CSV table of C-alpha atoms in Angstrom, one decimal:
chain,number,residue,atom,x,y,z
A,587,MET,CA,57.3,224.1,113.3
A,588,GLY,CA,60.3,223.0,111.1
A,589,ASP,CA,60.3,225.0,107.8
A,590,TRP,CA,58.1,227.7,109.3
A,591,GLU,CA,60.6,228.6,112.0
A,592,ALA,CA,63.4,228.5,109.4
A,593,SER,CA,61.5,231.0,107.2
A,594,GLY,CA,61.5,233.7,109.9
A,595,GLY,CA,57.9,233.3,111.1
A,596,GLY,CA,56.7,233.1,114.6
A,597,THR,CA,56.2,236.7,115.8
A,598,VAL,CA,52.5,236.4,116.3
A,599,GLU,CA,52.9,233.1,118.1
A,600,LEU,CA,55.5,234.6,120.5
A,601,GLU,CA,53.3,237.6,121.4
A,602,VAL,CA,50.3,235.4,121.9
A,603,ASP,CA,52.3,232.9,124.0
A,604,ALA,CA,53.5,235.7,126.3
A,605,ALA,CA,49.9,237.0,126.8
A,606,LEU,CA,48.6,233.5,127.5
A,607,ARG,CA,51.2,232.9,130.2
A,608,ARG,CA,49.6,235.8,132.1
A,609,GLU,CA,46.2,234.0,132.0
A,610,PRO,CA,46.4,231.4,134.9
A,611,CYS,CA,42.9,230.1,134.4
A,612,LEU,CA,43.7,228.2,131.1
A,613,SER,CA,44.6,224.6,131.1
A,614,ASP,CA,47.7,223.2,129.3
A,615,ALA,CA,45.4,221.8,126.6
A,616,GLU,CA,43.7,225.1,126.1
A,617,LEU,CA,47.1,226.9,125.9
A,618,GLN,CA,48.3,224.4,123.3
A,619,SER,CA,45.1,224.9,121.2
A,620,LEU,CA,45.4,228.6,121.3
A,621,ARG,CA,49.1,228.4,120.3
A,622,THR,CA,48.1,226.3,117.3
A,623,ILE,CA,45.6,228.9,116.3
A,624,ALA,CA,48.3,231.6,116.7
A,625,ARG,CA,50.6,229.7,114.3
A,626,GLN,CA,47.8,229.4,111.8
A,627,VAL,CA,47.2,233.2,112.0
A,628,GLU,CA,50.9,233.8,111.6
A,629,ARG,CA,51.0,231.7,108.4
A,630,VAL,CA,48.0,233.6,106.9
A,631,LEU,CA,49.5,237.0,107.8
A,632,TYR,CA,52.9,236.1,106.4
A,633,GLY,CA,51.3,234.6,103.3
A,634,ARG,CA,49.3,237.8,102.7
A,635,LEU,CA,52.4,239.9,103.1
A,636,PHE,CA,54.0,238.0,100.2
A,637,GLU,CA,50.8,237.2,98.2
A,638,SER,CA,51.8,239.4,95.3
A,639,ALA,CA,55.0,237.4,95.0
A,640,PRO,CA,54.5,234.2,93.1
A,641,GLY,CA,56.7,232.0,95.3
A,642,ARG,CA,53.9,231.3,97.8
A,643,SER,CA,50.4,231.9,96.3
A,644,PHE,CA,51.2,230.6,92.8
A,645,ARG,CA,53.2,227.6,94.2
A,646,LEU,CA,55.7,227.9,91.4
A,647,THR,CA,58.4,226.1,93.3
A,648,SER,CA,58.0,224.1,96.5
A,649,GLY,CA,54.7,225.6,97.8
A,650,LYS,CA,56.5,226.7,101.0
A,651,ALA,CA,57.1,230.2,102.4
A,652,PRO,CA,59.0,232.6,100.1
A,653,ASP,CA,62.8,232.1,100.1
A,654,ALA,CA,65.4,234.5,101.5
A,655,ALA,CA,65.8,236.5,98.3
A,656,LEU,CA,62.1,237.1,98.0
A,657,ARG,CA,61.7,238.0,101.6
A,658,ALA,CA,64.6,240.5,101.3
A,659,ARG,CA,62.9,242.2,98.4
A,660,ALA,CA,59.6,242.3,100.3
A,661,ASP,CA,61.4,243.8,103.3
A,662,ARG,CA,62.7,246.6,101.1
A,663,GLY,CA,59.2,247.2,99.8
A,664,GLU,CA,60.1,246.3,96.2
A,665,ILE,CA,57.6,243.5,95.5
A,666,SER,CA,54.9,245.9,94.3
A,667,ARG,CA,57.2,247.2,91.5
A,668,PRO,CA,56.1,245.6,88.2
A,669,ASP,CA,59.7,245.0,87.1
A,670,VAL,CA,60.6,243.2,90.3
A,671,LEU,CA,57.4,241.1,90.2
A,672,ARG,CA,58.2,240.1,86.7
A,673,ALA,CA,61.8,239.2,87.5
A,674,GLU,CA,60.7,237.2,90.6
A,675,THR,CA,58.1,235.3,88.5
A,676,GLU,CA,60.8,234.5,85.9
A,677,ARG,CA,63.2,233.3,88.7
A,678,MET,CA,60.5,231.1,90.2
A,679,LEU,CA,59.6,229.6,86.8
A,680,ALA,CA,63.3,228.9,86.1
A,681,ASP,CA,63.7,227.1,89.5
A,682,PRO,CA,64.1,223.4,89.1
A,683,ARG,CA,61.4,222.9,91.8
A,684,SER,CA,58.8,224.6,89.5
A,685,HIS,CA,58.0,221.1,88.1
A,686,ARG,CA,56.0,220.6,91.3
A,687,PHE,CA,53.7,223.5,90.3
A,688,ARG,CA,53.3,222.1,86.8
A,689,GLU,CA,52.5,218.6,87.9
A,690,ALA,CA,50.1,219.8,90.6
A,691,PHE,CA,48.3,222.2,88.2
A,692,LEU,CA,47.9,219.5,85.5
A,693,ASP,CA,46.6,217.0,88.1
A,694,TYR,CA,43.9,219.6,89.0
A,695,TRP,CA,43.1,221.0,85.6
A,696,LEU,CA,43.3,218.0,83.3
A,697,ASP,CA,42.5,215.3,86.0
A,698,LEU,CA,45.8,213.6,85.5
A,699,ARG,CA,45.5,212.4,89.1
A,700,LYS,CA,42.7,210.1,87.8
A,701,MET,CA,44.9,208.2,85.4
A,702,GLU,CA,44.7,205.1,87.5
A,703,ASP,CA,41.0,205.4,88.4
A,704,SER,CA,40.0,203.1,85.6
A,705,THR,CA,41.5,199.9,84.2
A,706,PRO,CA,41.0,198.8,80.5
A,707,SER,CA,38.4,196.1,80.2
A,708,THR,CA,39.9,192.6,80.1
A,709,THR,CA,37.3,191.7,77.6
A,710,LEU,CA,37.3,194.6,75.1
A,711,TYR,CA,40.8,196.0,75.7
A,712,ASN,CA,43.1,193.3,77.1
A,713,ASP,CA,45.8,194.5,74.7
A,714,TYR,CA,46.1,197.5,77.1
A,715,TYR,CA,45.8,195.5,80.3
A,716,LEU,CA,48.6,196.2,82.8
A,717,ASP,CA,50.4,198.3,80.2
A,718,ASP,CA,52.1,200.5,82.8
A,719,ALA,CA,54.8,201.7,80.3
A,720,LEU,CA,52.1,203.2,78.1
A,721,ALA,CA,50.2,204.9,81.0
A,722,GLU,CA,53.4,206.4,82.4
A,723,ALA,CA,54.5,207.7,79.0
A,724,ALA,CA,51.1,209.2,78.4
A,725,VAL,CA,51.3,211.2,81.6
A,726,ALA,CA,54.9,212.3,80.9
A,727,GLU,CA,53.9,213.5,77.4
A,728,THR,CA,51.3,215.9,78.8
A,729,ARG,CA,53.6,217.2,81.5
A,730,LEU,CA,56.4,217.8,79.0
A,731,PHE,CA,54.0,219.3,76.5
A,732,PHE,CA,52.7,221.9,79.0
A,733,SER,CA,56.2,222.7,80.1
A,734,GLU,CA,57.3,223.5,76.6
A,735,LEU,CA,54.3,225.8,76.1
A,736,LEU,CA,55.2,227.6,79.3
A,737,GLU,CA,59.0,227.8,78.7
A,738,ARG,CA,58.7,228.9,75.0
A,739,ASP,CA,55.7,231.2,75.6
A,740,LEU,CA,53.9,229.3,72.8
A,741,PRO,CA,50.4,230.6,71.7
A,742,VAL,CA,47.5,229.2,73.7
A,743,ARG,CA,46.0,227.7,70.5
A,744,THR,CA,48.9,225.2,70.7
A,745,LEU,CA,47.0,223.6,73.5
A,746,VAL,CA,44.5,222.2,71.0
A,747,ASP,CA,46.7,221.7,67.9
A,748,ALA,CA,50.4,221.3,67.8
A,749,ASP,CA,52.9,220.1,65.2
A,750,PHE,CA,55.1,218.3,67.8
A,751,ALA,CA,54.7,215.8,70.6
A,752,HIS,CA,56.8,214.3,73.4
A,753,LEU,CA,57.1,210.5,72.8
A,754,ASN,CA,59.1,207.4,73.6
A,755,GLY,CA,59.1,204.2,71.8
A,756,ARG,CA,56.0,202.7,73.5
A,757,LEU,CA,53.9,205.9,73.0
A,758,ALA,CA,55.0,206.4,69.4
A,759,GLU,CA,54.0,202.8,68.7
A,760,HIS,CA,50.6,203.4,70.2
A,761,TYR,CA,50.2,206.5,68.1
A,762,GLY,CA,51.4,204.8,64.9
A,763,ILE,CA,54.4,207.2,64.6
A,764,GLN,CA,57.6,205.7,63.1
A,765,GLY,CA,61.2,206.3,63.9
A,766,VAL,CA,61.0,206.5,67.7
A,767,SER,CA,62.5,203.9,70.0
A,768,GLY,CA,63.7,203.4,73.5
A,769,ILE,CA,62.1,204.5,76.9
A,770,ALA,CA,63.5,208.1,76.9
A,771,MET,CA,60.9,210.8,76.2
A,772,ARG,CA,61.9,213.2,73.5
A,773,ARG,CA,60.4,216.0,71.4
A,774,VAL,CA,59.2,214.6,68.0
A,775,PRO,CA,58.0,216.7,65.0
A,776,LEU,CA,54.6,215.3,63.9
A,777,PRO,CA,54.0,214.5,60.2
A,778,PRO,CA,51.5,216.8,58.5
A,779,GLY,CA,48.0,215.7,58.2
A,780,GLY,CA,48.0,213.4,61.2
A,781,VAL,CA,45.5,213.3,64.1
A,782,ARG,CA,48.0,213.9,66.9
A,783,GLY,CA,49.2,217.1,68.4
A,784,GLY,CA,47.7,219.1,71.3
A,785,LEU,CA,46.0,218.1,74.5
A,786,LEU,CA,42.8,216.7,72.9
A,787,THR,CA,44.4,213.7,71.2
A,788,GLN,CA,46.9,212.8,74.0
A,789,ALA,CA,46.5,209.4,75.5
A,790,SER,CA,46.3,210.8,79.1
A,791,VAL,CA,43.4,213.0,78.3
A,792,LEU,CA,41.6,210.4,76.3
A,793,LYS,CA,42.0,207.8,79.1
A,794,VAL,CA,40.8,210.0,82.0
A,795,THR,CA,37.7,210.9,79.9
A,796,ALA,CA,36.8,207.3,79.4
A,797,ASN,CA,35.8,204.5,81.8
A,798,GLY,CA,38.0,201.6,80.6
A,799,THR,CA,35.2,199.8,78.8
A,800,THR,CA,33.5,202.4,76.6
A,801,THR,CA,33.8,206.0,75.4
A,802,SER,CA,31.0,208.5,75.7
A,803,PRO,CA,30.7,211.6,73.5
A,804,VAL,CA,28.7,213.2,76.3
A,805,LEU,CA,31.4,212.7,79.0
A,806,ARG,CA,34.3,213.7,76.8
A,807,GLY,CA,32.4,216.6,75.3
A,808,LYS,CA,31.4,217.9,78.7
A,809,TRP,CA,35.0,217.6,79.8
A,810,ILE,CA,36.3,219.6,76.8
A,811,VAL,CA,33.6,222.3,77.1
A,812,GLU,CA,34.3,222.8,80.8
A,813,ARG,CA,38.1,222.2,81.1
A,814,ILE,CA,39.4,223.5,77.8
A,815,LEU,CA,36.8,226.1,76.7
A,816,GLY,CA,35.7,227.2,80.3
A,817,LEU,CA,32.0,227.0,79.7
A,818,GLU,CA,29.7,225.7,82.4
A,819,ILE,CA,27.2,222.9,81.7
A,820,PRO,CA,24.3,222.7,84.2
A,821,PRO,CA,23.4,219.4,85.9
A,822,PRO,CA,21.4,217.0,83.7
A,823,PRO,CA,17.6,216.7,84.1
A,824,PRO,CA,16.2,213.6,85.8
A,825,VAL,CA,16.2,211.4,82.7
A,826,PRO,CA,17.8,208.0,82.2
A,827,ALA,CA,21.4,208.0,81.1
A,828,VAL,CA,22.5,206.5,77.8
A,829,GLU,CA,24.1,203.1,78.2
A,830,PRO,CA,26.5,202.1,75.4
A,831,ASP,CA,25.9,198.8,73.7
A,832,ILE,CA,29.1,196.8,74.1
A,833,ARG,CA,27.8,194.2,71.7
A,834,GLY,CA,28.5,196.7,68.9
A,835,ALA,CA,25.1,196.5,67.3
A,836,VAL,CA,24.2,200.1,67.8
A,837,THR,CA,26.5,203.1,68.0
A,838,ILE,CA,26.5,205.7,70.7
A,839,ARG,CA,25.6,208.3,68.2
A,840,GLU,CA,22.4,206.5,67.2
A,841,GLN,CA,21.5,206.2,70.9
A,842,LEU,CA,22.1,209.8,71.6
A,843,ALA,CA,19.9,210.9,68.6
A,844,LYS,CA,16.9,209.7,70.6
A,845,HIS,CA,18.2,211.3,73.8
A,846,ARG,CA,18.7,214.6,72.1
A,847,SER,CA,15.1,214.7,70.9
A,848,ASP,CA,14.1,215.4,74.5
A,849,PRO,CA,13.7,219.2,74.7
A,850,SER,CA,15.0,219.2,78.3
A,851,CYS,CA,18.3,217.6,77.1
A,852,ALA,CA,18.7,219.2,73.6
A,853,SER,CA,20.2,222.6,74.6
A,854,CYS,CA,23.1,221.2,76.6
A,855,HIS,CA,23.8,218.3,74.2
A,856,ARG,CA,24.1,220.8,71.3
A,857,ARG,CA,27.2,222.1,73.1
A,858,MET,CA,28.6,218.9,74.7
A,859,ASP,CA,28.2,216.3,71.9
A,860,PRO,CA,30.1,217.9,69.0
A,861,PRO,CA,33.5,217.8,70.8
A,862,GLY,CA,32.7,214.3,72.0
A,863,PHE,CA,31.9,213.1,68.5
A,864,ALA,CA,35.2,214.5,67.2
A,865,LEU,CA,37.0,212.3,69.8
A,866,GLU,CA,35.1,209.1,69.0
A,867,SER,CA,38.0,208.2,66.7
A,868,PHE,CA,39.9,207.3,69.9
A,869,ASP,CA,39.4,204.4,72.2
A,870,VAL,CA,39.6,204.2,76.0
A,871,MET,CA,43.4,204.4,75.9
A,872,GLY,CA,43.6,207.0,73.2
A,873,GLY,CA,44.3,204.5,70.4
A,874,PHE,CA,43.1,205.7,67.0
A,875,ARG,CA,40.2,203.6,65.6
A,876,GLU,CA,37.9,203.4,62.6
A,877,ARG,CA,35.5,200.8,64.0
A,878,TYR,CA,34.1,200.2,67.4
A,879,ARG,CA,34.9,197.0,69.3
A,880,GLY,CA,32.1,194.7,70.4
A,881,VAL,CA,31.7,191.4,72.2
A,882,ASP,CA,29.2,189.0,70.8
A,883,GLU,CA,29.4,185.2,71.1
A,884,ALA,CA,27.7,184.8,67.8
A,885,LYS,CA,30.6,186.6,66.0
A,886,PRO,CA,34.2,185.4,65.7
A,887,ALA,CA,36.7,187.3,67.9
A,888,LEU,CA,39.8,188.9,66.4
A,889,ALA,CA,42.8,186.6,66.5
A,890,GLY,CA,45.5,187.5,69.0
A,891,LEU,CA,46.6,187.6,72.7
A,892,GLY,CA,46.2,190.4,75.2
A,893,LYS,CA,48.8,191.5,77.7
A,894,ASN,CA,47.1,189.3,80.3
A,895,GLY,CA,47.9,186.2,78.1
A,896,GLN,CA,44.2,185.7,77.2
A,897,PRO,CA,42.9,185.5,73.7
A,898,PHE,CA,41.1,188.5,72.3
A,899,ALA,CA,37.3,188.2,72.9
A,900,PHE,CA,36.3,191.2,70.8
A,901,HIS,CA,35.4,191.8,67.2
A,902,PHE,CA,35.4,194.9,65.1
A,903,GLY,CA,31.9,196.3,64.8
A,904,LEU,CA,30.2,199.3,63.4
A,905,PRO,CA,32.3,202.2,61.8
A,906,VAL,CA,33.1,205.3,63.8
A,907,ASP,CA,31.5,208.6,62.7
A,908,ALA,CA,33.5,211.5,64.0
A,909,ALA,CA,31.7,214.3,62.1
A,910,GLY,CA,29.6,216.9,63.7
A,911,GLU,CA,28.5,220.5,63.8
A,912,LEU,CA,29.4,223.2,66.4
A,913,PRO,CA,26.5,225.2,68.0
A,914,ASP,CA,27.2,228.1,65.7
A,915,GLY,CA,26.7,225.9,62.6
A,916,ARG,CA,30.3,225.3,61.6
A,917,PRO,CA,30.7,221.7,60.5
A,918,PHE,CA,33.6,219.3,60.9
A,919,ALA,CA,34.4,216.0,59.3
A,920,ASP,CA,36.8,214.6,61.8
A,921,ILE,CA,39.2,215.4,64.6
A,922,ARG,CA,41.5,217.3,62.2
A,923,ASP,CA,38.7,219.6,61.2
A,924,PHE,CA,37.6,220.0,64.8
A,925,LYS,CA,41.1,221.1,65.9
A,926,ARG,CA,41.4,223.6,63.1
A,927,LEU,CA,38.1,225.2,64.3
A,928,MET,CA,39.3,225.2,67.9
A,929,ARG,CA,42.5,227.0,66.9
A,930,THR,CA,40.4,230.1,66.0
A,931,GLU,CA,39.0,230.2,69.5
A,932,ASP,CA,42.2,231.4,71.0
A,933,ALA,CA,40.6,234.2,73.0
A,934,THR,CA,38.3,231.7,74.7
A,935,LEU,CA,41.1,229.3,75.3
A,936,ALA,CA,43.2,232.0,76.9
A,937,ARG,CA,40.4,233.2,79.1
A,938,ASN,CA,39.9,229.7,80.3
A,939,LEU,CA,43.5,229.0,81.0
A,940,VAL,CA,43.7,232.3,83.1
A,941,LYS,CA,40.6,231.1,84.9
A,942,GLN,CA,42.0,227.7,85.7
A,943,LEU,CA,45.4,229.1,86.8
A,944,LEU,CA,43.7,231.6,89.1
A,945,ILE,CA,41.5,229.0,90.7
A,946,TYR,CA,44.6,226.8,91.3
A,947,ALA,CA,46.8,229.6,92.5
A,948,THR,CA,44.3,231.3,94.9
A,949,GLY,CA,42.1,228.4,96.0
A,950,ALA,CA,39.1,230.7,95.4
A,951,PRO,CA,36.4,230.3,92.7
A,952,VAL,CA,36.2,232.8,89.8
A,953,ARG,CA,32.9,234.5,90.2
A,954,PHE,CA,30.5,236.2,87.8
A,955,SER,CA,31.8,239.6,89.0
A,956,ASP,CA,35.3,238.6,88.1
A,957,ARG,CA,34.5,238.1,84.4
A,958,GLU,CA,35.6,241.6,83.2
A,959,ALA,CA,38.9,241.3,85.1
A,960,LEU,CA,39.5,237.8,83.8
A,961,THR,CA,39.0,239.0,80.2
A,962,GLY,CA,41.3,242.0,80.8
A,963,ILE,CA,44.1,239.7,82.0
A,964,SER,CA,43.9,237.4,78.9
A,965,GLU,CA,43.4,240.3,76.4
A,966,SER,CA,46.5,242.0,77.7
A,967,THR,CA,48.5,239.2,76.1
A,968,ARG,CA,46.8,239.4,72.7
A,969,ALA,CA,49.8,241.0,71.0
A,970,ASN,CA,51.8,237.9,72.1
A,971,HIS,CA,49.2,235.6,70.6
A,972,TYR,CA,48.1,234.8,74.2
A,973,GLY,CA,51.4,233.1,74.9
A,974,VAL,CA,51.2,230.8,77.9
A,975,ARG,CA,54.1,232.3,79.8
A,976,SER,CA,52.8,235.8,79.0
A,977,LEU,CA,49.5,234.7,80.5
A,978,VAL,CA,51.2,233.7,83.7
A,979,HIS,CA,52.9,237.1,84.0
A,980,ALA,CA,49.7,238.9,83.4
A,981,ILE,CA,48.0,236.8,86.1
A,982,VAL,CA,50.7,237.5,88.7
A,983,ALA,CA,50.6,241.2,88.0
A,984,SER,CA,46.8,241.4,88.2
A,985,ASP,CA,44.7,242.8,91.0
A,986,LEU,CA,42.5,239.7,90.8
A,987,PHE,CA,45.4,237.5,91.7
A,988,GLN,CA,46.9,239.8,94.3
A,989,THR,CA,43.7,240.4,96.3
A,990,LYS,CA,41.9,237.0,96.1
């Protein structure tokens, strides 16, 4: 029982236990099984009692039962008061343990838990091979970035385009940003006109949306459409997938042009491919590139050694084309243009963040019938430019959160 007993639970279990003792036909194993069920029922009932309080359902701190202060307010019937709910949300967000919520949410929403699922190719990307310092800094950057958005109530459009980043010496070197040294992460103003700033161009996101060998506009584009914009893409039709040419003789864009000519594929690719094309300027570890890498024994490899001590085996091939056109016809020349366009989609970005937070907080899917309530939550923060902290408060105060 441990923490549960300390939190004041156990009433249901005690009552059930007393009743079971009056039932002589049950074996010890059956008694133990029923006691276990009673404990689970107790947890559910206790959780529901405090569900409008963020300490449990929203997992803003430890993810355990509400603390003594929150229980006391619930006992006095104060939790349903908007001012109390807001104060308790602020208290939970300020708790040092809230970092657990932030890390767990980002692991779910942005797939940060998959950072180690792929390893950079020892042939094409051995300059990244076993670069743990870079991978760790990349994850830390995203966590610090989201924390700043939450703490400062920054507009939701900052998710896709920001004028600052959190870097250390290794990550700054990777990004080509001067004047940062050492292993400590710190907030760094970004030079105007650069490609960095916002989630889309962070190394962590760019790595989890690649496979270690190649990048795919389809996979990255689908990830952005679903995870950042909140739009659903149906499963693909039964047609062969596009396999990138690692020799560097044909670009993925050229291959996709044939694929998109199939009417059964065209409608989804019109939505998925543009964001993916914008990110083609970044390799499997998020390094900026102007040309693709290829491996071809008939062409001389670039001079140099990888982190595995082996000579480079790749050469620089065809140029990257990061231009595209959104489904509504708005064109973009590169990732800078694309991010500028995404900044205007703040209502869509806010609605999606509300959706992702609700799914994480309640463990329940957001259904078609919830759309109106979802929009109401996000639109209630419009005056605050859809501030990230404002969105959290609006979620906690909503019927959708309190009743799911």
